[in-house]
CSV table of C-alpha atoms in Angstrom, one decimal:
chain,number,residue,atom,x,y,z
R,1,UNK,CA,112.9,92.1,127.4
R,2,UNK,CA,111.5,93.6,124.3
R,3,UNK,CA,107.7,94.4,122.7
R,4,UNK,CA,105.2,93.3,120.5
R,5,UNK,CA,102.3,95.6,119.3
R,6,UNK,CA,99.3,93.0,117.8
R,7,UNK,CA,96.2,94.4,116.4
R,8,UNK,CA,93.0,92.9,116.5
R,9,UNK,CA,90.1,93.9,114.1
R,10,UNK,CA,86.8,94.9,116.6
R,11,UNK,CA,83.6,96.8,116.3
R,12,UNK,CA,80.9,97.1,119.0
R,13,UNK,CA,78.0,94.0,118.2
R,14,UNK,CA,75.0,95.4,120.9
R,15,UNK,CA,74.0,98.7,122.0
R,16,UNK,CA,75.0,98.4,125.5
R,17,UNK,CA,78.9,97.9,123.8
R,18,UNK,CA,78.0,100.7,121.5
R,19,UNK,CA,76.9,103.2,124.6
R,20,UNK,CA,80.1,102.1,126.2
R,21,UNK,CA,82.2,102.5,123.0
R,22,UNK,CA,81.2,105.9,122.4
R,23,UNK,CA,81.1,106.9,126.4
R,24,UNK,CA,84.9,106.3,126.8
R,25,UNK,CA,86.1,108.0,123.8
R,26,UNK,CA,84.2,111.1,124.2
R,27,UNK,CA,85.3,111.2,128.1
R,28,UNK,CA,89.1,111.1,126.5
R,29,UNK,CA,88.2,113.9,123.5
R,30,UNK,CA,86.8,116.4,126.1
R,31,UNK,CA,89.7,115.3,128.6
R,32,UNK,CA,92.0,116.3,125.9
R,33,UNK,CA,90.5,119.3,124.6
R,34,UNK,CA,90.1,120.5,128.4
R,35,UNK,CA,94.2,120.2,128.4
R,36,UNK,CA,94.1,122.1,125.2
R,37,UNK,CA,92.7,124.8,126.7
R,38,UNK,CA,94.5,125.2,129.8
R,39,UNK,CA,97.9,124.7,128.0
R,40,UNK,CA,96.8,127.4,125.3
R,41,UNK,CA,95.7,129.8,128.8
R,42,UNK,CA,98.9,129.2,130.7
R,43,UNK,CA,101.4,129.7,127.6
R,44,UNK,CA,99.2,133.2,127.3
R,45,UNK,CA,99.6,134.3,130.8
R,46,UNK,CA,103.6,133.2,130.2
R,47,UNK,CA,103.3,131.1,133.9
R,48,UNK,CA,104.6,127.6,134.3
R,49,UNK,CA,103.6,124.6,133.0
R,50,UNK,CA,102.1,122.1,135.4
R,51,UNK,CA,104.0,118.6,136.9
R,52,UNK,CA,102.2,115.3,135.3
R,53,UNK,CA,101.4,114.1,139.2
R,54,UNK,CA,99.5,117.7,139.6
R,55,UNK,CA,97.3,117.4,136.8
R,56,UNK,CA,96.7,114.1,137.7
R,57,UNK,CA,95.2,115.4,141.2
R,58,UNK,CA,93.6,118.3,139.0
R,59,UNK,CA,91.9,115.2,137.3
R,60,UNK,CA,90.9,113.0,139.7
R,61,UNK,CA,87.3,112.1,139.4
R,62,UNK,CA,86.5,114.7,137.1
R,63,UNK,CA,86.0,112.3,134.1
R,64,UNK,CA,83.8,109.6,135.3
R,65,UNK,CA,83.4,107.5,132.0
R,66,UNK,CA,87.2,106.7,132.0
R,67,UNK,CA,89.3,104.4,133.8
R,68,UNK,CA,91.8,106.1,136.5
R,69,UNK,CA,94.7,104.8,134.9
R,70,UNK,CA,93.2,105.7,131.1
R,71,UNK,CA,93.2,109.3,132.7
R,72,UNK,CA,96.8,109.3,134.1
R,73,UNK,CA,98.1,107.7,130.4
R,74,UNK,CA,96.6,110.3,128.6
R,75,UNK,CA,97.6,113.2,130.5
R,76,UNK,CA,101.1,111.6,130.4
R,77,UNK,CA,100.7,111.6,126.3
R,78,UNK,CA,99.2,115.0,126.5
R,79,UNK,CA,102.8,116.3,128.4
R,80,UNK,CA,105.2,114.2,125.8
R,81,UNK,CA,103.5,116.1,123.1
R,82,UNK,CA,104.0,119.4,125.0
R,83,UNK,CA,107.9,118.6,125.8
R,84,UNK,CA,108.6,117.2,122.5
R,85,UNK,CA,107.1,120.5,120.9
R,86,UNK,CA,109.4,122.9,123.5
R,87,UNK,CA,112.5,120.8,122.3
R,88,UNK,CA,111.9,120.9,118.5
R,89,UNK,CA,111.2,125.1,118.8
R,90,UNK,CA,114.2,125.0,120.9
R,91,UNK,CA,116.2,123.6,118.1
R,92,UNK,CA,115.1,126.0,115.5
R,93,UNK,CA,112.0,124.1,114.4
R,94,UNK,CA,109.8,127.7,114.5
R,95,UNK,CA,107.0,125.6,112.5
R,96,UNK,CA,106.4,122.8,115.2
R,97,UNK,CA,103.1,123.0,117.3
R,98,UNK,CA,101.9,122.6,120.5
R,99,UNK,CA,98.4,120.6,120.2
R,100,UNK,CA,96.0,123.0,119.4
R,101,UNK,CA,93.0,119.9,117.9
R,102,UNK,CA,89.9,119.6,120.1
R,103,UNK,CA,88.9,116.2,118.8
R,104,UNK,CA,85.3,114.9,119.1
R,105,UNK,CA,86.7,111.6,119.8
R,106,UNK,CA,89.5,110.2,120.8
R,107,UNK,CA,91.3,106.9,121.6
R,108,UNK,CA,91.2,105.1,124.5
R,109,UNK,CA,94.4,103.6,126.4
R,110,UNK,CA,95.1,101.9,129.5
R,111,UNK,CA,97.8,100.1,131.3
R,112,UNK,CA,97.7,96.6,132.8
R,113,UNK,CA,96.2,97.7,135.8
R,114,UNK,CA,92.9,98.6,134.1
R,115,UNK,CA,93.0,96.1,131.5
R,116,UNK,CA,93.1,92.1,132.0
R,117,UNK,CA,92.8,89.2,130.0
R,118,UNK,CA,90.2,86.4,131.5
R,119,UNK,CA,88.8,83.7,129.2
R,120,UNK,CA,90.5,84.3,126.5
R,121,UNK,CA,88.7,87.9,126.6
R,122,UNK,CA,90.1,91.4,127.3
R,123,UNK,CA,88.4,93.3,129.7
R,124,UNK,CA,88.5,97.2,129.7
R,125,UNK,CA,87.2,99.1,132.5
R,126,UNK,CA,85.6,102.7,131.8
R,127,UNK,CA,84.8,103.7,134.8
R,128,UNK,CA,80.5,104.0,135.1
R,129,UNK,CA,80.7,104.0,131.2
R,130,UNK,CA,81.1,100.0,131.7
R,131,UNK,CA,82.8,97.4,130.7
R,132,UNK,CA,83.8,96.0,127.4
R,133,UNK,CA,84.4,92.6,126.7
R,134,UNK,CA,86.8,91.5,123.4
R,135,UNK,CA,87.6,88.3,122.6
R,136,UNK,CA,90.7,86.8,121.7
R,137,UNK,CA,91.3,85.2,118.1
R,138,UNK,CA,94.8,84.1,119.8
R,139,UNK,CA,97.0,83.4,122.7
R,140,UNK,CA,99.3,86.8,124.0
R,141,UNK,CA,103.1,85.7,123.3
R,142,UNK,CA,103.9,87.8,126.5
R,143,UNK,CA,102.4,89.9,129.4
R,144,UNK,CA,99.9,92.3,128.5
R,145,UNK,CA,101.3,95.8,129.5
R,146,UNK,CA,99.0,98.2,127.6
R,147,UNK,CA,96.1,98.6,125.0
R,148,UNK,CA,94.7,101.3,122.9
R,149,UNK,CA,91.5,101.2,122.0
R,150,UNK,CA,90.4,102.9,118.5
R,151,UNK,CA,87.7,103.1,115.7
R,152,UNK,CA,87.7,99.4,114.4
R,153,UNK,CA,90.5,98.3,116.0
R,154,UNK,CA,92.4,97.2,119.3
R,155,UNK,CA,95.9,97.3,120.0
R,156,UNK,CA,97.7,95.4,122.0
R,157,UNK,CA,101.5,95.6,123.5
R,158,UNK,CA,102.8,92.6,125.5
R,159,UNK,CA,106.0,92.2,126.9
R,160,UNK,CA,107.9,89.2,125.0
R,161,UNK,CA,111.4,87.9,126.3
R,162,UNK,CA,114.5,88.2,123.8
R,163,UNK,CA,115.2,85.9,121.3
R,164,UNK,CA,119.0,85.0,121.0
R,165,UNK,CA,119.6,85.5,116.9
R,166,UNK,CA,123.3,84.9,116.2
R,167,UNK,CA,124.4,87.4,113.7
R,168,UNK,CA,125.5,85.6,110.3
R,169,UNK,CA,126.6,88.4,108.7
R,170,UNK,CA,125.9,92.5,107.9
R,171,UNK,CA,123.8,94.2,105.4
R,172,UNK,CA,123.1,98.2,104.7
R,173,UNK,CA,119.8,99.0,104.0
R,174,UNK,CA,118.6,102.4,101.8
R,175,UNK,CA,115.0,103.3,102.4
R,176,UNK,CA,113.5,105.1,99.4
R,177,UNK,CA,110.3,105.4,97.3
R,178,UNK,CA,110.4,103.4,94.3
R,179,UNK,CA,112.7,100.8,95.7
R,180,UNK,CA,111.6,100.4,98.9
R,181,UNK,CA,113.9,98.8,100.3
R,182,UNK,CA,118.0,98.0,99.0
R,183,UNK,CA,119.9,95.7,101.1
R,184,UNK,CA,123.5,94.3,100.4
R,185,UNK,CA,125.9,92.7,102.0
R,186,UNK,CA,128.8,93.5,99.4
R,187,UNK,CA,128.8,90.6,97.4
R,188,UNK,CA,125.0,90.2,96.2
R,189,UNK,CA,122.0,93.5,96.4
R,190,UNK,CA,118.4,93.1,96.7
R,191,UNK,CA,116.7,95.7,95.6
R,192,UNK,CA,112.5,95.5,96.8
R,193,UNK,CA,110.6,97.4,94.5
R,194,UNK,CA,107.9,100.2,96.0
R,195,UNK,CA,106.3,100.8,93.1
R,196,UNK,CA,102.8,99.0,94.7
R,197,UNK,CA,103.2,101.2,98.1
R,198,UNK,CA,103.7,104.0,95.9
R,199,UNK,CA,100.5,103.6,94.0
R,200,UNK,CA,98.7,102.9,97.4
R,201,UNK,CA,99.5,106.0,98.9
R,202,UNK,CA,98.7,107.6,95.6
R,203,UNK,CA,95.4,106.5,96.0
R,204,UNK,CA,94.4,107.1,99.2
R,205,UNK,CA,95.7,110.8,98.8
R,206,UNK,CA,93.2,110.8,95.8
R,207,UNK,CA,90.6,109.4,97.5
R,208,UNK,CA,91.3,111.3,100.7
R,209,UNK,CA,90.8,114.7,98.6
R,210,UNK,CA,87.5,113.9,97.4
R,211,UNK,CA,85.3,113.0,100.6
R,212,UNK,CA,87.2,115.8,101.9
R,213,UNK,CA,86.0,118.3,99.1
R,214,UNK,CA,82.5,116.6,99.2
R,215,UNK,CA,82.2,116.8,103.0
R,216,UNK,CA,83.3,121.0,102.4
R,217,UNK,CA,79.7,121.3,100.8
R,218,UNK,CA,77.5,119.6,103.1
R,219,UNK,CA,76.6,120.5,107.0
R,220,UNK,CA,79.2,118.9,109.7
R,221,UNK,CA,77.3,116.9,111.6
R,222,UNK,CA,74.7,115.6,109.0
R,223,UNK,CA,73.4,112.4,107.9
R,224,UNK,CA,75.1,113.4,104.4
R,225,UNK,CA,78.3,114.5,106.1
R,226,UNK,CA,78.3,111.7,108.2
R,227,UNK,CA,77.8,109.1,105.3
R,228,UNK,CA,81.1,110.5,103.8
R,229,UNK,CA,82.7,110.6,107.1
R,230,UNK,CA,82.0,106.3,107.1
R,231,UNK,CA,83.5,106.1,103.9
R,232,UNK,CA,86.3,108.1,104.6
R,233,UNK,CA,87.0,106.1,107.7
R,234,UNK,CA,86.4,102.8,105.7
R,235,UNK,CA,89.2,104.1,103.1
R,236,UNK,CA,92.0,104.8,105.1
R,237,UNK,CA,91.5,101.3,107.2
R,238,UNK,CA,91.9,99.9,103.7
R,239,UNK,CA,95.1,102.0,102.6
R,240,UNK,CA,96.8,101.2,106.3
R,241,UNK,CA,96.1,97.7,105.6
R,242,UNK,CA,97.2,97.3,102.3
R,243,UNK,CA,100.8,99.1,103.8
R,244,UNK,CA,101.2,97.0,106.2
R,245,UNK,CA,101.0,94.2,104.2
R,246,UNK,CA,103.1,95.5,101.6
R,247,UNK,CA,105.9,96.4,104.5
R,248,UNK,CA,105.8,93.0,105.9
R,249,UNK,CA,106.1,91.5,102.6
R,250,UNK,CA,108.8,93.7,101.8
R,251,UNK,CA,110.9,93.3,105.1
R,252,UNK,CA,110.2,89.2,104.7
R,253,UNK,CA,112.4,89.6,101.0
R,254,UNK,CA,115.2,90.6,102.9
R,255,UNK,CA,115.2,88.3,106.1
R,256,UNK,CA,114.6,85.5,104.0
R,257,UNK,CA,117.3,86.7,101.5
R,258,UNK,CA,120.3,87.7,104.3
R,259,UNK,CA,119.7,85.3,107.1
R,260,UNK,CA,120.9,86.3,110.8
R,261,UNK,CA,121.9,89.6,109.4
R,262,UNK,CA,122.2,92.8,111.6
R,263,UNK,CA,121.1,95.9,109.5
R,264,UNK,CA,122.8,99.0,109.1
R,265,UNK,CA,119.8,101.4,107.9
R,266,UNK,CA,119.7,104.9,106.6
R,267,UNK,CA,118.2,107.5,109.1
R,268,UNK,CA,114.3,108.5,107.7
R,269,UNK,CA,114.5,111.6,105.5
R,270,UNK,CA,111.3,113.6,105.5
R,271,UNK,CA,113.4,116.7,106.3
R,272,UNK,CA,114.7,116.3,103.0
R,273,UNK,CA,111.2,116.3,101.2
R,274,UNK,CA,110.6,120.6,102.3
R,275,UNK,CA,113.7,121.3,99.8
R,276,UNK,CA,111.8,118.8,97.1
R,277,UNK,CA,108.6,119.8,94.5
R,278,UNK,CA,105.1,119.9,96.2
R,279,UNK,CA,105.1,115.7,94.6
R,280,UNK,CA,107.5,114.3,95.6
R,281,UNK,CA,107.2,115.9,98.8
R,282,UNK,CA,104.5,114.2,99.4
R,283,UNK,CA,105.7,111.1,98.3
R,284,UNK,CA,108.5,111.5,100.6
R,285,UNK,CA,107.0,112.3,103.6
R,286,UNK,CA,104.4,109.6,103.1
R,287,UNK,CA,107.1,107.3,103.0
R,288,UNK,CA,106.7,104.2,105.8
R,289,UNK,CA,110.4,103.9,107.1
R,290,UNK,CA,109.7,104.0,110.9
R,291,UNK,CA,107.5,100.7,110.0
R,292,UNK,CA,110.0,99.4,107.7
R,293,UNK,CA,112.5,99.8,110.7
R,294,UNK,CA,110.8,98.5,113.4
R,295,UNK,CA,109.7,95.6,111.4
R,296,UNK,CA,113.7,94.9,110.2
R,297,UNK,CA,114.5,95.3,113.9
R,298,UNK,CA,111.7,92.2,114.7
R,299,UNK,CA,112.7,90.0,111.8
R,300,UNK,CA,116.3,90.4,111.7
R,301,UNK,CA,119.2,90.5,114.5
R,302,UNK,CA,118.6,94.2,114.7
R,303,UNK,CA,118.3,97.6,113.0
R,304,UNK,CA,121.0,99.8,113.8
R,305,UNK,CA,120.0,103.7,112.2
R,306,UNK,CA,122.9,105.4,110.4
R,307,UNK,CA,123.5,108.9,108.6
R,308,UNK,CA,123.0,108.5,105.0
R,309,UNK,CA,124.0,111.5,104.2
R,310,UNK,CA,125.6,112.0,100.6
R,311,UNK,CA,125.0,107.9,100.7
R,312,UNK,CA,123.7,108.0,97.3
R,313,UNK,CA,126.0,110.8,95.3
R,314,UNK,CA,129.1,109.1,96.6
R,315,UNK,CA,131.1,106.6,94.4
R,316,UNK,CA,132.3,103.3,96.9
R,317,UNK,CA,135.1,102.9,94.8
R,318,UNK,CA,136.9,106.2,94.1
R,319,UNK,CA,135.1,108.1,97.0
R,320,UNK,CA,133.6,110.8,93.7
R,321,UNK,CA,130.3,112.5,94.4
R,322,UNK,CA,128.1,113.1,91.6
R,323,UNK,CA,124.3,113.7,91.1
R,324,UNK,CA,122.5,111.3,88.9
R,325,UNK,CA,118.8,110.0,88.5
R,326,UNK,CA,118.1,106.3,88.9
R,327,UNK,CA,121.3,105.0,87.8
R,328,UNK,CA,124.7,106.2,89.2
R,329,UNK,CA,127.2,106.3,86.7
R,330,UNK,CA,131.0,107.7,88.0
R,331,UNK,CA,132.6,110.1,86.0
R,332,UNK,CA,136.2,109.4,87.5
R,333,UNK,CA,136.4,105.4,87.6
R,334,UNK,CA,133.6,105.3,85.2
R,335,UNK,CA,131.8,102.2,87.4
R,336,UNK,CA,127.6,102.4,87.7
R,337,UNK,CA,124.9,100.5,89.1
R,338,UNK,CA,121.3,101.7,90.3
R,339,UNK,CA,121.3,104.6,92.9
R,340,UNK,CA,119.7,102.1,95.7
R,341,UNK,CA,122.4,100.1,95.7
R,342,UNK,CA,125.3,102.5,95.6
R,343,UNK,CA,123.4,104.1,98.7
R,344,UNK,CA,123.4,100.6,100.9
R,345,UNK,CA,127.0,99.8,100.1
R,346,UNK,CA,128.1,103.3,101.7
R,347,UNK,CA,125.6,102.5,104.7
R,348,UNK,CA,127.1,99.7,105.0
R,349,UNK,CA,130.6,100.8,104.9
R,350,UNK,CA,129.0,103.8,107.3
R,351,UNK,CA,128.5,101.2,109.9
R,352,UNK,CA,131.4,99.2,109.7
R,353,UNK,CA,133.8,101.9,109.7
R,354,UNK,CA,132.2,105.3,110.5
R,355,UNK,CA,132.6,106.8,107.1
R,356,UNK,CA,132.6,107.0,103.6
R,357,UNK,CA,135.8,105.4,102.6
R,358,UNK,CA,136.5,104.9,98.9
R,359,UNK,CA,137.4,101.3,98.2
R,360,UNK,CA,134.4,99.8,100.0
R,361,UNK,CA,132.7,96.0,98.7
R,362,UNK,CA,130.5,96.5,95.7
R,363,UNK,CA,128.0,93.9,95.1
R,364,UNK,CA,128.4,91.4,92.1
R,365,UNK,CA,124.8,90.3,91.4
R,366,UNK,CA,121.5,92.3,91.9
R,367,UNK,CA,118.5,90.7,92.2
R,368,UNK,CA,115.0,93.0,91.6
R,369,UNK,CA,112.1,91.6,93.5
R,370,UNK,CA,108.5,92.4,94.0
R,371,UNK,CA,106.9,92.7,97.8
R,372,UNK,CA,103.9,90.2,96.4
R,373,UNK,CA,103.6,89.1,92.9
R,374,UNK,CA,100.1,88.8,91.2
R,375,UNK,CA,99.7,86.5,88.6
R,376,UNK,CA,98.4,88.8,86.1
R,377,UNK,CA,95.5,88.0,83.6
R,378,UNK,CA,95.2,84.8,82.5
R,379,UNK,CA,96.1,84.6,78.7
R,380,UNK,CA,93.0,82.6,77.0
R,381,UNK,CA,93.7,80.5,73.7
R,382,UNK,CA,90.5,80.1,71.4
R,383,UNK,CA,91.2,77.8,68.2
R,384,UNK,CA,91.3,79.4,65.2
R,385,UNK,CA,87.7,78.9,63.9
R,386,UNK,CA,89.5,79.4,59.3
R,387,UNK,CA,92.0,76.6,60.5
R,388,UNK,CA,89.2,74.8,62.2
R,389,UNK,CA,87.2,74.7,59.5
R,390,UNK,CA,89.8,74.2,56.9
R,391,UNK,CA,90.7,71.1,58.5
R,392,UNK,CA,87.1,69.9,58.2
R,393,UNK,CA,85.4,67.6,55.2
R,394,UNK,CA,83.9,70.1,52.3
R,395,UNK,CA,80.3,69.0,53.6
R,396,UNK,CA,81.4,69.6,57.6
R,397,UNK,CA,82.6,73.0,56.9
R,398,UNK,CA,80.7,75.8,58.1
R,399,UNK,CA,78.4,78.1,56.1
């Protein structure tokens, strides 16, 4: 059995839904930032942290506008966040945190106990807050087994049985920035261009920076503050729309262009990006390769992560290592093609045999695609009014 995550675009219509709306996700933001507290007091005093099922007693009817099970799922995220911290610091990670944000709101989740689905509506319980009632644009593929609910938006994970995809044959997959994504299968490379997620991110980071310098000059909580705090919210929908688009778009190129293909992809790099410049830093850690894996994984026979180290400064036919910049050129065998493409076909020799071996398949043909292609402007052909008029009779001719 596998799962689906579907979204579904919602905002509160009436007052009542808006009372609830709020209710519930300031009863989560205060249950979180009460954990906050006590986690912060109990690391001070060096004493033990708490089981999950004992601060689920400690929480038992203490937050009345939330649903039981809402409670239990977000002290369970609460602890995941706390373990996951301890691991990383144990590793060496000194810069990890353990959550230290007292939000004013926060999102809302719950399990299939608390939420149901009845005529074609989804009904979430919170608790004396009420009841919420969202309808369903479409049938669930599966059995509903949680929802989060946020700002704008409802999420929804069903359980879907798994699909039997025979595998055809096997690509490697480089993740980057300005390609977005390379695939190849040794013979033929695709190379997505990320040159429109690129700019997207761009913008919102632009964007981002200004309601947040504007919103430094006016008083949290006004009506000014909050008018920028709506547009800032409105803004970032758009950007995680437009990504997601672009990311399914992009991962479609690929399914459609290596069918039944199981896909050997590069590990995600952000710890690469704190030895890069302050840019593209940023461009690398804004980079969307958990979604462009999990959406390889949906639409192909499966994504299989690899080490991709020295992927890209390796030469698949002699085994060299050189540095280059967009195109990889060898200085022993003297062979070159883009850097994208040199890193997929060592992926893919990665998977297949464990290592970089020199001798690997290099592709023949590359073909450069675009996620979505706009038509650009139209081109608009107005006569020539001299050869218009030179064509006319003296006495037709304009003055």
């Amino acid at each position: 059995m596998g799962y689906r995550t579907l979204e579904i675009a919602w905002m509160p219509r009436s007052r009542s839904e808006w009372r609830t709306f709020t209710a519930a996700r300031r009863e989560a933001a205060r249950l979180w930032a009460d954990l906050v507290e006590r986690h912060h007091r109990i690391r001070r005093l060096n004493w033990r942290w708490p089981t999950k099922s004992r601060w689920e007693r400690w929480a038992k009817r203490k937050y009345p506008h939330l649903h039981s099970q809402s409670v239990q799922q977000i002290i369970g995220e609460f602890c995941e966040a706390v373990n996951a911290t301890r691991q990383l610091r144990k590793l060496g990670h000194s810069e990890a945190r353990y959550p230290w944000r007292k939000p004013k709101y926060r999102d809302v989740v719950y399990t299939n106990q608390g939420a149901t689905v009845r005529d074609s509506k989804v009904r979430l319980p919170n608790g004396d807050a009420g009841i919420l009632h969202i309808p369903l644009p479409f049938d669930l593929p599966g059995r509903l087994m949680e929802a989060r609910l946020a700002m704008g938006r409802l999420l929804l994970v069903c359980e879907v049985p798994d699909e039997a995809r025979p595998q055809r044959t096997v690509v490697g997959v480089d993740l980057g920035v300005n390609t977005l994504v390379a695939a190849t299968d040794g013979e033929k490379a695709v190379l997505v261009s990320g040159r429109e997620a690129k700019a997207t991110v761009q913008w919102r980071n632009k964007r981002l920076a200004e309601i947040q310098k504007a919103q430094s000059r006016k008083t949290k909580g006004s009506r000014r503050w909050k008018r920028l705090q709506r547009r800032k919210a409105k803004m970032l929908t758009k950007a995680r729309q437009r990504i997601r688009d672009i990311t399914h778009k992009a991962t479609r190129k690929i399914a459609d262009a290596f069918p039944g293909a199981t896909c050997y992809v590069g590990m995600p790099f952000n710890d690469a990006a704190q030895k890069l410049g302050s840019k593209q830093a940023q461009q690398v850690s804004a980079a969307c390769n958990r979604k462009l894996i999990a959406q390889l994984d949906h639409k192909t026979c499966g994504a299989i992560e690899q080490d991709e180290a020295y992927s890209s400064q390796t030469c698949p036919v002699c085994g060299e290592r050189n540095k280059c910049g967009r195109v990889y050129r060898c200085r022993r065998c003297g062979y070159s093609a883009p850097r994208d493409v040199v890193g997929s076909a060592n992926i893919l020799c990665i998977g297949q045999h464990g290592t970089l071996i020199p001798g690997c398949r290099v592709p023949n043909t590359i073909h450069a695609v675009h996620p979505s292609k706009y038509p650009g402007k139209r081109r608009v052909v107005r006569p020539d009014t001299a050869q218009v008029a030179r064509g006319l009779p003296r006495e037709a001719a304009p003055l």
